[in-house]
Short mmCIF file of C-alpha atoms in Angstrom, two decimals:
data_model
loop_
_atom_site.label_atom_id
_atom_site.label_comp_id
_atom_site.label_asym_id
_atom_site.label_seq_id
_atom_site.Cartn_x
_atom_site.Cartn_y
_atom_site.Cartn_z
CA UNK A 184 35.85 -19.89 37.99
CA UNK A 185 32.50 -18.64 36.44
CA UNK A 186 32.19 -17.45 32.36
CA UNK A 187 29.57 -16.72 30.88
CA UNK A 188 27.08 -14.98 33.31
CA UNK A 189 24.35 -13.01 33.03
CA UNK A 190 24.64 -9.99 33.07
CA UNK A 191 22.46 -7.72 35.35
CA UNK A 192 19.82 -5.86 33.61
CA UNK A 193 18.28 -4.45 36.62
CA UNK A 194 14.80 -4.18 37.60
CA UNK A 195 11.75 -4.37 35.19
CA UNK A 196 9.30 -2.62 35.72
CA UNK A 197 5.89 -0.78 33.97
CA UNK A 198 7.90 2.15 33.01
CA UNK A 199 11.65 0.41 32.17
CA UNK A 200 12.66 0.19 28.71
CA UNK A 201 11.97 -3.60 28.40
CA UNK A 202 12.01 -5.90 24.89
CA UNK A 203 12.02 -5.04 21.86
CA UNK A 204 9.60 -6.58 20.22
CA UNK A 205 7.21 -5.44 16.96
CA UNK A 206 5.78 -2.37 16.43
CA UNK A 207 2.04 -1.93 16.65
CA UNK A 208 0.55 -2.35 13.15
CA UNK A 209 -0.40 0.82 11.31
CA UNK A 210 0.09 2.51 7.85
CA UNK A 211 3.59 4.45 8.35
CA UNK A 212 3.04 7.96 6.52
CA UNK A 213 5.50 10.64 4.88
CA UNK A 214 8.06 12.03 8.01
CA UNK A 215 7.12 8.61 9.22
CA UNK A 216 3.98 9.75 10.74
CA UNK A 217 1.45 6.57 11.51
CA UNK A 218 -2.37 6.37 10.59
CA UNK A 219 -4.42 3.34 12.15
CA UNK A 220 -4.81 0.09 10.26
CA UNK A 221 -8.34 1.28 7.67
CA UNK A 222 -7.51 4.90 7.92
CA UNK A 223 -9.96 5.40 10.94
CA UNK A 224 -8.52 8.28 11.95
CA UNK A 225 -5.88 10.69 10.77
CA UNK A 226 -2.74 12.65 12.12
CA UNK A 227 -0.66 14.88 11.39
CA UNK A 228 2.70 13.71 11.19
CA UNK A 229 5.64 16.01 12.85
CA UNK A 230 6.50 17.63 8.96
CA UNK A 231 3.21 19.26 9.58
CA UNK A 232 2.24 16.72 5.47
CA UNK A 233 -1.81 15.76 6.71
CA UNK A 234 -2.58 12.14 6.56
CA UNK A 235 -4.86 11.61 3.86
CA UNK A 236 -7.88 9.34 3.94
CA UNK A 237 -10.24 7.79 0.90
CA UNK A 238 -13.50 7.52 0.10
CA UNK A 239 -14.87 3.50 0.61
CA UNK A 240 -15.20 2.05 -3.06
CA UNK A 241 -18.79 1.79 -1.88
CA UNK A 242 -19.44 4.67 -3.03
CA UNK A 243 -17.95 4.22 -6.13
CA UNK A 244 -19.95 0.62 -7.09
CA UNK A 245 -23.59 2.90 -5.90
CA UNK A 246 -23.01 6.01 -8.31
CA UNK A 247 -22.09 3.56 -11.15
CA UNK A 248 -25.07 1.51 -10.68
CA UNK A 249 -27.58 4.84 -10.94
CA UNK A 250 -25.78 5.41 -14.00
CA UNK A 251 -26.21 1.94 -15.50
CA UNK A 252 -29.27 2.07 -14.26
CA UNK A 253 -30.73 5.94 -15.84
CA UNK A 254 -28.72 5.92 -18.91
CA UNK A 255 -29.17 2.33 -19.65
CA UNK A 256 -33.31 3.20 -19.45
CA UNK A 257 -32.47 6.15 -21.93
CA UNK A 258 -30.59 4.22 -24.06
CA UNK A 259 -33.15 1.37 -24.56
CA UNK A 260 -35.98 4.04 -24.89
CA UNK A 261 -33.87 5.97 -27.73
CA UNK A 262 -33.03 3.14 -29.91
CA UNK A 263 -36.03 0.64 -29.22
CA UNK A 264 -38.63 3.27 -29.48
CA UNK A 265 -37.15 4.44 -32.45
CA UNK A 266 -36.46 1.44 -34.14
CA UNK A 267 -40.60 -0.19 -34.13
CA UNK A 268 -42.17 3.88 -34.38
CA UNK A 269 -39.54 4.38 -38.08
CA UNK A 270 -37.84 1.34 -39.18
CA UNK A 271 -33.95 0.05 -37.59
CA UNK A 272 -32.36 2.03 -39.07
CA UNK A 273 -33.72 5.07 -36.57
CA UNK A 274 -31.76 2.39 -33.86
CA UNK A 275 -29.20 4.00 -34.14
CA UNK A 276 -29.91 6.99 -31.82
CA UNK A 277 -28.82 4.56 -28.73
CA UNK A 278 -25.04 4.77 -29.27
CA UNK A 279 -25.96 8.48 -28.12
CA UNK A 280 -26.38 7.66 -24.70
CA UNK A 281 -24.78 4.09 -24.61
CA UNK A 282 -21.14 7.10 -25.74
CA UNK A 283 -22.37 8.69 -22.63
CA UNK A 284 -22.94 5.79 -20.07
CA UNK A 285 -19.30 4.25 -21.22
CA UNK A 286 -17.78 7.76 -21.08
CA UNK A 287 -19.29 8.34 -16.89
CA UNK A 288 -17.89 5.26 -16.00
CA UNK A 289 -15.04 6.22 -16.89
CA UNK A 290 -15.35 9.79 -15.46
CA UNK A 291 -16.98 8.46 -11.85
CA UNK A 292 -14.42 6.25 -11.21
CA UNK A 293 -11.67 9.18 -11.11
CA UNK A 294 -13.78 11.87 -9.51
CA UNK A 295 -14.25 8.79 -6.95
CA UNK A 296 -10.81 8.72 -6.75
CA UNK A 297 -10.26 12.80 -6.34
CA UNK A 298 -12.37 12.36 -2.88
CA UNK A 299 -9.76 12.77 -0.39
CA UNK A 300 -9.98 14.25 3.57
CA UNK A 301 -7.49 14.97 6.19
CA UNK A 302 -8.07 15.59 9.77
CA UNK A 303 -5.21 17.97 11.03
CA UNK A 304 -4.29 19.79 14.30
CA UNK A 305 -6.89 23.08 13.78
CA UNK A 306 -9.13 22.52 10.91
CA UNK A 307 -10.14 19.56 8.35
CA UNK A 308 -9.16 19.59 4.99
CA UNK A 309 -11.63 18.14 1.84
CA UNK A 310 -10.01 18.26 -1.37
CA UNK A 311 -11.83 16.88 -5.04
CA UNK A 312 -12.29 17.38 -8.23
CA UNK A 313 -11.03 15.81 -11.75
CA UNK A 314 -11.21 18.85 -13.84
CA UNK A 315 -10.46 21.90 -10.97
CA UNK A 316 -9.21 20.26 -7.82
CA UNK A 317 -11.14 22.34 -5.77
CA UNK A 318 -9.56 22.06 -1.47
CA UNK A 319 -11.76 23.34 1.50
CA UNK A 320 -10.42 23.49 5.12
CA UNK A 321 -12.86 24.08 7.72
CA UNK A 322 -11.57 25.47 10.63
CA UNK A 323 -12.53 23.22 13.78
CA UNK A 324 -13.12 26.38 15.85
CA UNK A 325 -16.13 27.70 13.12
CA UNK A 326 -17.55 25.29 13.36
CA UNK A 327 -21.25 24.88 14.28
CA UNK A 328 -23.30 21.76 13.16
CA UNK A 329 -21.69 18.70 12.12
CA UNK A 330 -24.71 15.90 11.09
CA UNK A 331 -24.16 12.45 9.45
CA UNK A 332 -27.16 11.78 6.91
CA UNK A 333 -28.09 9.04 5.25
CA UNK A 334 -30.35 8.30 2.02
CA UNK A 335 -32.52 5.79 1.30
CA UNK A 336 -30.27 4.47 -1.85
CA UNK A 337 -26.66 5.05 0.63
CA UNK A 338 -28.66 3.20 3.79
CA UNK A 339 -28.62 0.46 0.82
CA UNK A 340 -25.22 0.55 0.01
CA UNK A 341 -24.19 0.80 3.79
CA UNK A 342 -23.27 4.49 3.10
CA UNK A 343 -23.05 8.06 5.05
CA UNK A 344 -22.44 10.99 4.18
CA UNK A 345 -20.99 13.89 7.03
CA UNK A 346 -22.45 17.55 6.80
CA UNK A 347 -20.24 20.54 7.70
CA UNK A 348 -22.00 24.02 8.82
CA UNK A 349 -19.80 26.62 9.94
CA UNK A 350 -19.98 30.17 11.20
CA UNK A 351 -19.47 31.33 6.67
CA UNK A 352 -21.85 29.35 4.63
CA UNK A 353 -18.83 29.68 1.80
CA UNK A 354 -16.76 27.11 4.12
CA UNK A 355 -20.27 25.04 4.86
CA UNK A 356 -18.79 21.02 3.25
CA UNK A 357 -19.80 17.91 2.79
CA UNK A 358 -17.98 14.55 3.07
CA UNK A 359 -20.18 11.36 1.42
CA UNK A 360 -20.10 8.16 0.66
CA UNK A 361 -18.49 6.83 4.35
CA UNK A 362 -18.93 3.75 5.95
CA UNK A 363 -21.90 4.50 8.88
CA UNK A 364 -19.00 3.70 11.84
CA UNK A 365 -16.35 5.99 10.51
CA UNK A 366 -19.29 9.03 9.73
CA UNK A 367 -19.91 8.83 13.65
CA UNK A 368 -16.94 8.89 14.93
CA UNK A 369 -15.83 11.80 12.50
CA UNK A 370 -19.03 13.28 13.66
CA UNK A 371 -18.02 12.62 17.60
CA UNK A 372 -14.40 13.88 16.98
CA UNK A 373 -15.21 17.30 14.93
CA UNK A 374 -18.47 17.92 17.39
CA UNK A 375 -15.72 18.08 20.60
CA UNK A 376 -12.99 19.59 18.46
CA UNK A 377 -15.20 22.25 17.71
CA UNK A 378 -16.84 23.21 21.03
CA UNK A 379 -12.98 22.86 22.92
CA UNK A 380 -11.40 25.12 19.64
CA UNK A 381 -14.59 27.53 20.69
CA UNK A 382 -14.58 27.62 24.61
CA UNK A 383 -10.66 29.12 23.53
CA UNK A 384 -11.41 31.67 21.92
#
Protein backbone atom coordinates (compact mmCIF):
# COMPACT_ATOMS: atom_id res chain seq x y z
CA UNK A 1 0.00 0.00 0.00
CA UNK A 2 1.42 3.35 -1.03
CA UNK A 3 1.20 6.34 1.25
CA UNK A 4 1.94 10.02 0.66
CA UNK A 5 1.39 9.88 -3.09
CA UNK A 6 1.22 13.37 -4.71
CA UNK A 7 -2.17 14.70 -5.68
CA UNK A 8 -3.00 15.24 -9.32
CA UNK A 9 -2.89 18.98 -9.98
CA UNK A 10 -3.88 18.74 -13.65
CA UNK A 11 -2.00 20.00 -16.67
CA UNK A 12 -0.08 23.22 -16.42
CA UNK A 13 -0.57 25.53 -19.36
CA UNK A 14 -0.40 29.22 -20.14
CA UNK A 15 -3.93 29.73 -18.73
CA UNK A 16 -3.70 27.41 -15.72
CA UNK A 17 -3.33 28.95 -12.25
CA UNK A 18 0.22 27.69 -11.79
CA UNK A 19 2.30 28.21 -8.66
CA UNK A 20 1.93 31.41 -6.68
CA UNK A 21 5.11 33.45 -6.77
CA UNK A 22 6.18 36.94 -5.70
CA UNK A 23 4.34 39.79 -7.31
CA UNK A 24 6.04 42.05 -9.78
CA UNK A 25 7.65 45.14 -8.21
CA UNK A 26 5.54 48.21 -7.99
CA UNK A 27 4.29 50.92 -5.72
CA UNK A 28 1.00 50.07 -4.08
CA UNK A 29 -1.23 53.12 -3.81
CA UNK A 30 -4.55 53.72 -2.07
CA UNK A 31 -7.33 51.19 -2.61
CA UNK A 32 -4.74 48.67 -3.80
CA UNK A 33 -3.76 50.53 -6.98
CA UNK A 34 -0.32 49.89 -8.35
CA UNK A 35 1.98 52.22 -10.24
CA UNK A 36 5.33 51.13 -11.75
CA UNK A 37 8.50 51.80 -9.81
CA UNK A 38 9.98 55.25 -10.42
CA UNK A 39 6.65 56.95 -11.03
CA UNK A 40 6.63 56.18 -14.75
CA UNK A 41 2.97 56.15 -15.71
CA UNK A 42 -0.03 56.52 -13.45
CA UNK A 43 -3.21 54.52 -13.27
CA UNK A 44 -6.45 55.51 -11.61
CA UNK A 45 -7.39 52.94 -9.02
CA UNK A 46 -10.66 51.19 -8.46
CA UNK A 47 -11.79 53.82 -5.97
CA UNK A 48 -11.36 56.65 -8.52
CA UNK A 49 -8.55 58.10 -6.40
CA UNK A 50 -5.79 59.54 -8.62
CA UNK A 51 -2.22 58.30 -8.18
CA UNK A 52 -0.10 61.43 -7.89
CA UNK A 53 3.42 61.77 -9.28
CA UNK A 54 5.81 64.34 -7.79
CA UNK A 55 8.40 66.31 -9.73
CA UNK A 56 12.02 65.09 -9.72
CA UNK A 57 14.52 66.71 -7.32
CA UNK A 58 16.53 68.12 -10.21
CA UNK A 59 14.02 70.97 -10.52
CA UNK A 60 14.61 71.97 -6.88
CA UNK A 61 18.37 71.90 -7.40
CA UNK A 62 18.12 74.10 -10.48
CA UNK A 63 15.86 76.68 -8.84
CA UNK A 64 17.99 76.90 -5.71
CA UNK A 65 21.12 77.40 -7.77
CA UNK A 66 19.48 80.25 -9.70
CA UNK A 67 18.32 81.77 -6.41
CA UNK A 68 21.82 81.70 -4.94
CA UNK A 69 23.42 83.10 -8.08
CA UNK A 70 21.08 86.06 -8.49
CA UNK A 71 20.59 86.99 -4.85
CA UNK A 72 24.24 86.27 -4.13
CA UNK A 73 25.28 88.90 -6.65
CA UNK A 74 22.75 91.37 -5.23
CA UNK A 75 23.96 90.68 -1.68
CA UNK A 76 27.56 91.21 -2.73
CA UNK A 77 26.75 94.47 -4.50
CA UNK A 78 24.56 95.76 -1.64
CA UNK A 79 27.27 95.12 0.92
CA UNK A 80 30.47 95.78 -0.97
CA UNK A 81 29.69 99.02 -2.80
CA UNK A 82 28.20 100.98 0.16
CA UNK A 83 30.95 99.61 2.43
CA UNK A 84 33.68 100.89 0.15
CA UNK A 85 32.07 104.21 -0.71
CA UNK A 86 30.38 105.24 2.54
CA UNK A 87 32.05 103.19 5.27
CA UNK A 88 31.88 99.70 6.80
CA UNK A 89 28.62 100.39 8.62
CA UNK A 90 26.80 100.73 5.30
CA UNK A 91 27.67 97.13 4.46
CA UNK A 92 24.67 96.18 6.61
CA UNK A 93 22.55 96.75 3.50
CA UNK A 94 23.61 93.26 2.49
CA UNK A 95 21.47 91.78 5.29
CA UNK A 96 18.27 92.44 3.31
CA UNK A 97 19.13 90.35 0.23
CA UNK A 98 20.76 87.75 2.47
CA UNK A 99 17.56 87.31 4.50
CA UNK A 100 15.59 87.13 1.26
CA UNK A 101 17.90 84.36 0.05
CA UNK A 102 17.30 82.30 3.19
CA UNK A 103 13.53 82.78 2.91
CA UNK A 104 13.60 81.92 -0.79
CA UNK A 105 15.66 78.78 -0.09
CA UNK A 106 12.90 77.44 2.16
CA UNK A 107 9.98 78.55 -0.02
CA UNK A 108 11.56 77.08 -3.15
CA UNK A 109 11.46 73.63 -1.59
CA UNK A 110 7.87 74.08 -0.39
CA UNK A 111 6.80 75.16 -3.87
CA UNK A 112 8.61 72.21 -5.46
CA UNK A 113 6.89 69.77 -3.10
CA UNK A 114 3.48 71.26 -3.92
CA UNK A 115 3.74 70.32 -7.63
CA UNK A 116 2.26 66.98 -8.66
CA UNK A 117 0.22 65.50 -11.49
CA UNK A 118 -1.98 62.46 -12.08
CA UNK A 119 -3.38 60.72 -15.14
CA UNK A 120 -7.01 59.69 -14.82
CA UNK A 121 -9.29 57.88 -17.24
CA UNK A 122 -10.66 61.04 -18.89
CA UNK A 123 -8.40 63.89 -17.85
CA UNK A 124 -5.06 65.00 -16.44
CA UNK A 125 -4.84 66.63 -13.00
CA UNK A 126 -2.13 69.16 -12.12
CA UNK A 127 -1.91 70.42 -8.53
CA UNK A 128 0.39 73.15 -7.21
CA UNK A 129 0.61 76.04 -4.79
CA UNK A 130 1.77 76.59 -1.21
CA UNK A 131 -0.40 79.34 0.24
CA UNK A 132 -3.13 79.05 -2.40
CA UNK A 133 -3.61 75.57 -3.77
CA UNK A 134 -4.52 75.42 -7.46
CA UNK A 135 -5.70 72.30 -9.26
CA UNK A 136 -6.09 72.23 -13.04
CA UNK A 137 -8.19 69.61 -14.81
CA UNK A 138 -7.26 69.11 -18.47
CA UNK A 139 -9.72 66.84 -20.37
CA UNK A 140 -8.00 64.65 -22.93
CA UNK A 141 -10.64 65.42 -25.53
CA UNK A 142 -9.87 69.16 -25.41
CA UNK A 143 -6.13 68.85 -25.94
CA UNK A 144 -4.99 70.39 -29.21
CA UNK A 145 -1.21 70.36 -28.78
CA UNK A 146 1.21 68.74 -26.34
CA UNK A 147 4.84 69.76 -26.67
CA UNK A 148 8.09 69.20 -24.79
CA UNK A 149 10.34 72.23 -24.25
CA UNK A 150 13.77 72.54 -22.66
CA UNK A 151 15.70 75.78 -22.30
CA UNK A 152 19.49 76.06 -21.90
CA UNK A 153 19.36 75.92 -18.09
CA UNK A 154 16.93 73.01 -18.11
CA UNK A 155 19.09 71.08 -20.56
CA UNK A 156 22.11 71.63 -18.33
CA UNK A 157 20.28 69.96 -15.45
CA UNK A 158 18.73 67.25 -17.66
CA UNK A 159 15.16 68.54 -17.35
CA UNK A 160 12.27 69.26 -19.70
CA UNK A 161 8.78 70.74 -19.46
CA UNK A 162 5.51 69.53 -20.93
CA UNK A 163 3.18 72.25 -22.22
CA UNK A 164 -0.49 71.47 -22.77
CA UNK A 165 -2.57 73.59 -25.17
CA UNK A 166 -6.33 73.09 -25.20
CA UNK A 167 -9.36 74.50 -26.99
CA UNK A 168 -9.93 76.84 -24.02
CA UNK A 169 -6.93 78.97 -23.08
CA UNK A 170 -8.03 78.90 -19.44
CA UNK A 171 -7.22 75.19 -19.22
CA UNK A 172 -3.72 75.44 -20.74
CA UNK A 173 -1.14 74.05 -18.34
CA UNK A 174 2.55 73.27 -17.95
CA UNK A 175 4.36 70.57 -16.00
CA UNK A 176 7.94 71.77 -15.40
CA UNK A 177 11.15 70.01 -14.43
CA UNK A 178 10.48 66.48 -15.71
CA UNK A 179 13.06 63.95 -16.77
CA UNK A 180 13.27 64.05 -20.60
CA UNK A 181 12.21 60.40 -20.90
CA UNK A 182 9.15 60.98 -18.71
CA UNK A 183 8.32 64.20 -20.58
CA UNK A 184 8.38 62.37 -23.92
CA UNK A 185 6.34 59.47 -22.53
CA UNK A 186 3.75 61.86 -21.15
CA UNK A 187 3.61 63.80 -24.43
CA UNK A 188 3.08 60.64 -26.49
CA UNK A 189 0.47 59.26 -24.11
CA UNK A 190 -1.50 62.50 -23.86
CA UNK A 191 -1.38 63.00 -27.62
CA UNK A 192 -2.68 59.46 -28.17
CA UNK A 193 -5.46 59.88 -25.61
CA UNK A 194 -6.38 63.29 -26.99
CA UNK A 195 -6.72 61.94 -30.52
CA UNK A 196 -8.78 59.00 -29.31
CA UNK A 197 -11.15 61.20 -27.27
CA UNK A 198 -11.49 63.73 -30.09
CA UNK A 199 -12.37 60.98 -32.57
CA UNK A 200 -15.05 59.72 -30.23
CA UNK A 201 -16.76 63.09 -29.77
